[in-house]
Amino acid sequence: MRFSMGSKGLAAIGVVATTLGGCAGGGRPELPPAAYVATQEQPGEEYVIGPLDQLNIFVWRNPELSAKVQVRPDGRITTPLISDMPAVGKTPAMLADDMKLALGEYIKDPIVSVIVENFSGTFSQQVRIVGATGKPASIPYRANMTLLDAMIAVGGLSEYAAGNRAKLVRYDRATGRQVEYQLKLSSLLKNGDSTANVRLEPGDVIIIPESMF
């Protein structure tokens, strides 16, 4: 017995195949792979001070005005002669300039430097890993951080993780929208697939679902 199929039938099969292929791939774009070890270290974006950061503030020739302070949860600091100075969201250079201006009311031409000694970073600079992982956490971003670095920091995948169904959520500054990317964590961590290692950016969120089986 012979079966004949018209162009409409072939087109219908093509649509179904395309739909299934999209479901299998997760329907999300993939990021380009990153090397396990960077061939050349590149400086990251300038650091932005966050709550609970430890700051060393040095005022040249005025040791009594210098201080080591922790940024309060409300994002402000207090030093000799200066109370409630906003610090969160500023770079160390920006905070130093603001302190120069404030101290200028008391001393002539102050020279101020701000050094971040222990950092937490703002939420927009932290990488957050949630879901089926060893220990979900929010970790400070550092220059040249990769997916492998982040997964080592949180103890890898849990026993029931569906690693190859994980996704990365990234804020696209150019468009002002969140973009989701497909991740292949099982391929990276269990099979050593280097193409599954990708470069991270400040503020990335990694979501790892559990397997349904």
C-alpha positions as CSV (number, residue, x, y, z in Angstrom):
1,M,0.0,0.0,0.0
2,R,1.3,3.4,-1.0
3,F,0.8,6.6,1.0
4,S,0.8,10.0,-0.7
5,M,1.3,13.2,1.2
6,G,0.7,16.7,-0.1
7,S,2.7,19.8,0.5
8,K,0.4,20.8,3.4
9,G,1.1,17.5,5.2
10,L,4.9,18.0,4.8
11,A,4.6,21.6,6.1
12,A,2.7,20.4,9.1
13,I,5.4,17.8,10.0
14,G,8.0,20.5,9.6
15,V,6.2,22.8,12.1
16,V,5.9,20.0,14.6
17,A,9.6,19.1,14.3
18,T,10.6,22.7,14.7
19,T,8.5,23.1,17.8
20,L,9.9,19.9,19.4
21,G,13.4,21.0,18.6
22,G,12.8,24.3,20.3
23,C,11.4,22.6,23.4
24,A,14.4,20.2,23.6
25,G,16.8,23.1,23.4
26,G,15.0,25.1,26.1
27,G,14.3,28.0,23.7
28,R,17.0,30.1,25.2
29,P,20.1,31.5,23.6
30,E,23.5,30.2,24.6
31,L,26.5,32.2,25.7
32,P,30.0,31.8,24.1
33,P,32.3,29.4,25.9
34,A,35.1,30.7,28.2
35,A,38.4,29.1,28.9
36,Y,39.0,27.3,32.2
37,V,41.9,29.7,32.8
38,A,42.0,33.1,31.2
39,T,44.8,33.5,28.8
40,Q,45.0,37.2,29.8
41,E,43.5,38.8,32.9
42,Q,41.5,41.9,32.2
43,P,40.5,44.5,34.7
44,G,36.8,44.4,35.6
45,E,34.4,47.3,36.0
46,E,35.4,49.8,38.7
47,Y,34.3,48.6,42.1
48,V,31.2,50.0,43.6
49,I,30.9,50.2,47.4
50,G,28.2,48.1,49.0
51,P,26.6,47.7,52.5
52,L,28.9,46.1,55.1
53,D,32.1,46.8,53.1
54,Q,35.1,47.6,55.3
55,L,36.8,50.9,54.3
56,N,40.1,52.3,55.2
57,I,39.8,56.1,55.0
58,F,43.2,58.0,55.1
59,V,43.5,61.7,55.4
60,W,47.0,62.8,54.6
61,R,48.8,64.6,57.5
62,N,45.6,64.3,59.6
63,P,45.7,60.9,61.3
64,E,43.1,62.0,63.8
65,L,40.6,62.3,60.8
66,S,41.6,58.9,59.3
67,A,39.5,55.9,60.2
68,K,38.6,52.3,59.5
69,V,34.9,52.0,59.2
70,Q,32.2,49.6,58.0
71,V,29.5,50.7,55.7
72,R,26.2,50.5,57.6
73,P,23.2,48.5,56.3
74,D,21.6,51.9,55.4
75,G,24.6,52.6,53.1
76,R,26.2,55.4,55.1
77,I,29.4,55.8,57.1
78,T,30.5,58.0,60.0
79,T,34.0,59.4,60.4
80,P,35.5,62.1,62.6
81,L,33.9,65.4,61.6
82,I,31.6,63.7,59.1
83,S,28.3,61.9,60.0
84,D,26.0,60.0,57.8
85,M,28.0,60.3,54.6
86,P,26.4,58.2,51.8
87,A,28.8,55.5,50.6
88,V,26.8,52.8,48.8
89,G,26.7,53.1,45.0
90,K,29.9,55.1,44.9
91,T,33.4,54.1,43.7
92,P,36.2,54.6,46.2
93,A,37.4,57.6,44.2
94,M,33.9,59.2,44.2
95,L,33.6,58.7,48.0
96,A,37.1,60.3,48.5
97,D,36.0,63.3,46.4
98,D,32.9,63.7,48.5
99,M,34.9,63.5,51.7
100,K,37.4,66.0,50.5
101,L,34.5,68.4,49.9
102,A,33.0,67.8,53.4
103,L,36.4,68.0,55.2
104,G,37.2,71.2,53.3
105,E,35.0,73.1,55.7
106,Y,37.4,72.3,58.5
107,I,40.9,71.9,57.0
108,K,42.6,73.4,54.0
109,D,43.0,71.3,50.8
110,P,42.5,67.9,52.4
111,I,43.9,64.9,50.6
112,V,41.7,61.8,51.1
113,S,42.1,58.2,49.9
114,V,39.6,55.4,50.3
115,I,40.6,51.8,50.2
116,V,38.2,48.8,50.3
117,E,39.7,46.2,52.6
118,N,36.9,43.6,52.9
119,F,34.1,43.8,50.4
120,S,30.6,42.5,49.9
121,G,29.6,44.5,46.9
122,T,26.2,45.9,46.0
123,F,23.5,43.4,44.9
124,S,24.0,44.6,41.3
125,Q,27.6,43.3,41.5
126,Q,26.9,40.0,43.2
127,V,26.4,36.7,41.4
128,R,23.5,34.8,42.9
129,I,23.2,31.0,42.6
130,V,19.8,29.5,43.7
131,G,18.0,26.2,43.4
132,A,19.4,22.7,43.3
133,T,23.0,23.4,44.4
134,G,25.2,22.4,47.3
135,K,24.7,25.7,49.1
136,P,22.7,28.5,47.4
137,A,24.6,31.8,47.9
138,S,25.2,35.3,46.7
139,I,28.9,35.8,46.0
140,P,30.9,38.9,45.2
141,Y,31.7,39.2,41.5
142,R,35.4,39.4,40.6
143,A,37.0,40.2,37.3
144,N,37.2,37.3,34.8
145,M,34.8,35.1,36.9
146,T,33.4,32.1,35.0
147,L,30.5,29.7,35.6
148,L,33.0,27.1,36.9
149,D,34.3,29.5,39.5
150,A,30.8,30.3,40.8
151,M,29.8,26.6,41.0
152,I,32.9,25.7,42.9
153,A,32.1,28.5,45.4
154,V,28.6,27.0,46.1
155,G,29.7,23.4,46.3
156,G,28.5,22.2,42.8
157,L,25.1,20.6,42.0
158,S,22.8,18.8,44.4
159,E,22.0,15.1,44.0
160,Y,18.7,15.9,42.2
161,A,19.8,18.8,40.1
162,A,18.8,19.1,36.5
163,G,22.0,20.8,35.6
164,N,21.4,21.0,31.8
165,R,18.1,22.7,32.3
166,A,19.7,25.5,34.4
167,K,19.4,29.1,33.2
168,L,21.3,32.4,33.6
169,V,19.4,35.6,34.0
170,R,21.3,38.7,33.0
171,Y,20.2,42.4,32.9
172,D,21.0,43.9,29.5
173,R,21.9,47.5,30.1
174,A,21.5,48.4,26.4
175,T,17.8,47.4,26.3
176,G,16.9,47.6,29.9
177,R,15.5,44.1,29.9
178,Q,16.4,40.8,31.5
179,V,17.7,38.1,29.1
180,E,17.7,34.4,29.9
181,Y,20.5,32.1,28.6
182,Q,20.7,28.3,28.6
183,L,23.3,26.6,30.8
184,K,24.7,23.1,30.7
185,L,25.9,22.6,34.2
186,S,25.8,18.8,34.1
187,S,27.9,18.8,31.0
188,L,30.4,21.1,32.6
189,L,30.7,19.6,36.1
190,K,30.1,15.9,35.4
191,N,31.5,15.5,31.9
192,G,34.2,18.1,31.9
193,D,32.7,19.8,28.8
194,S,34.8,23.0,28.5
195,T,32.4,24.5,26.0
196,A,29.8,24.7,28.7
197,N,31.9,27.1,30.8
198,V,30.9,30.7,30.2
199,R,32.0,34.1,31.4
200,L,29.9,35.7,34.1
201,E,29.0,39.4,34.6
202,P,28.1,41.4,37.7
203,G,24.5,40.8,38.7
204,D,24.1,37.5,37.0
205,V,21.5,35.1,38.5
206,I,22.0,31.3,38.0
207,I,18.8,29.3,38.6
208,I,19.1,25.5,38.8
209,P,15.9,23.4,38.7
210,E,15.5,19.9,40.2
211,S,15.0,16.9,38.1
212,M,11.4,15.6,37.8
213,F,12.6,12.0,38.1
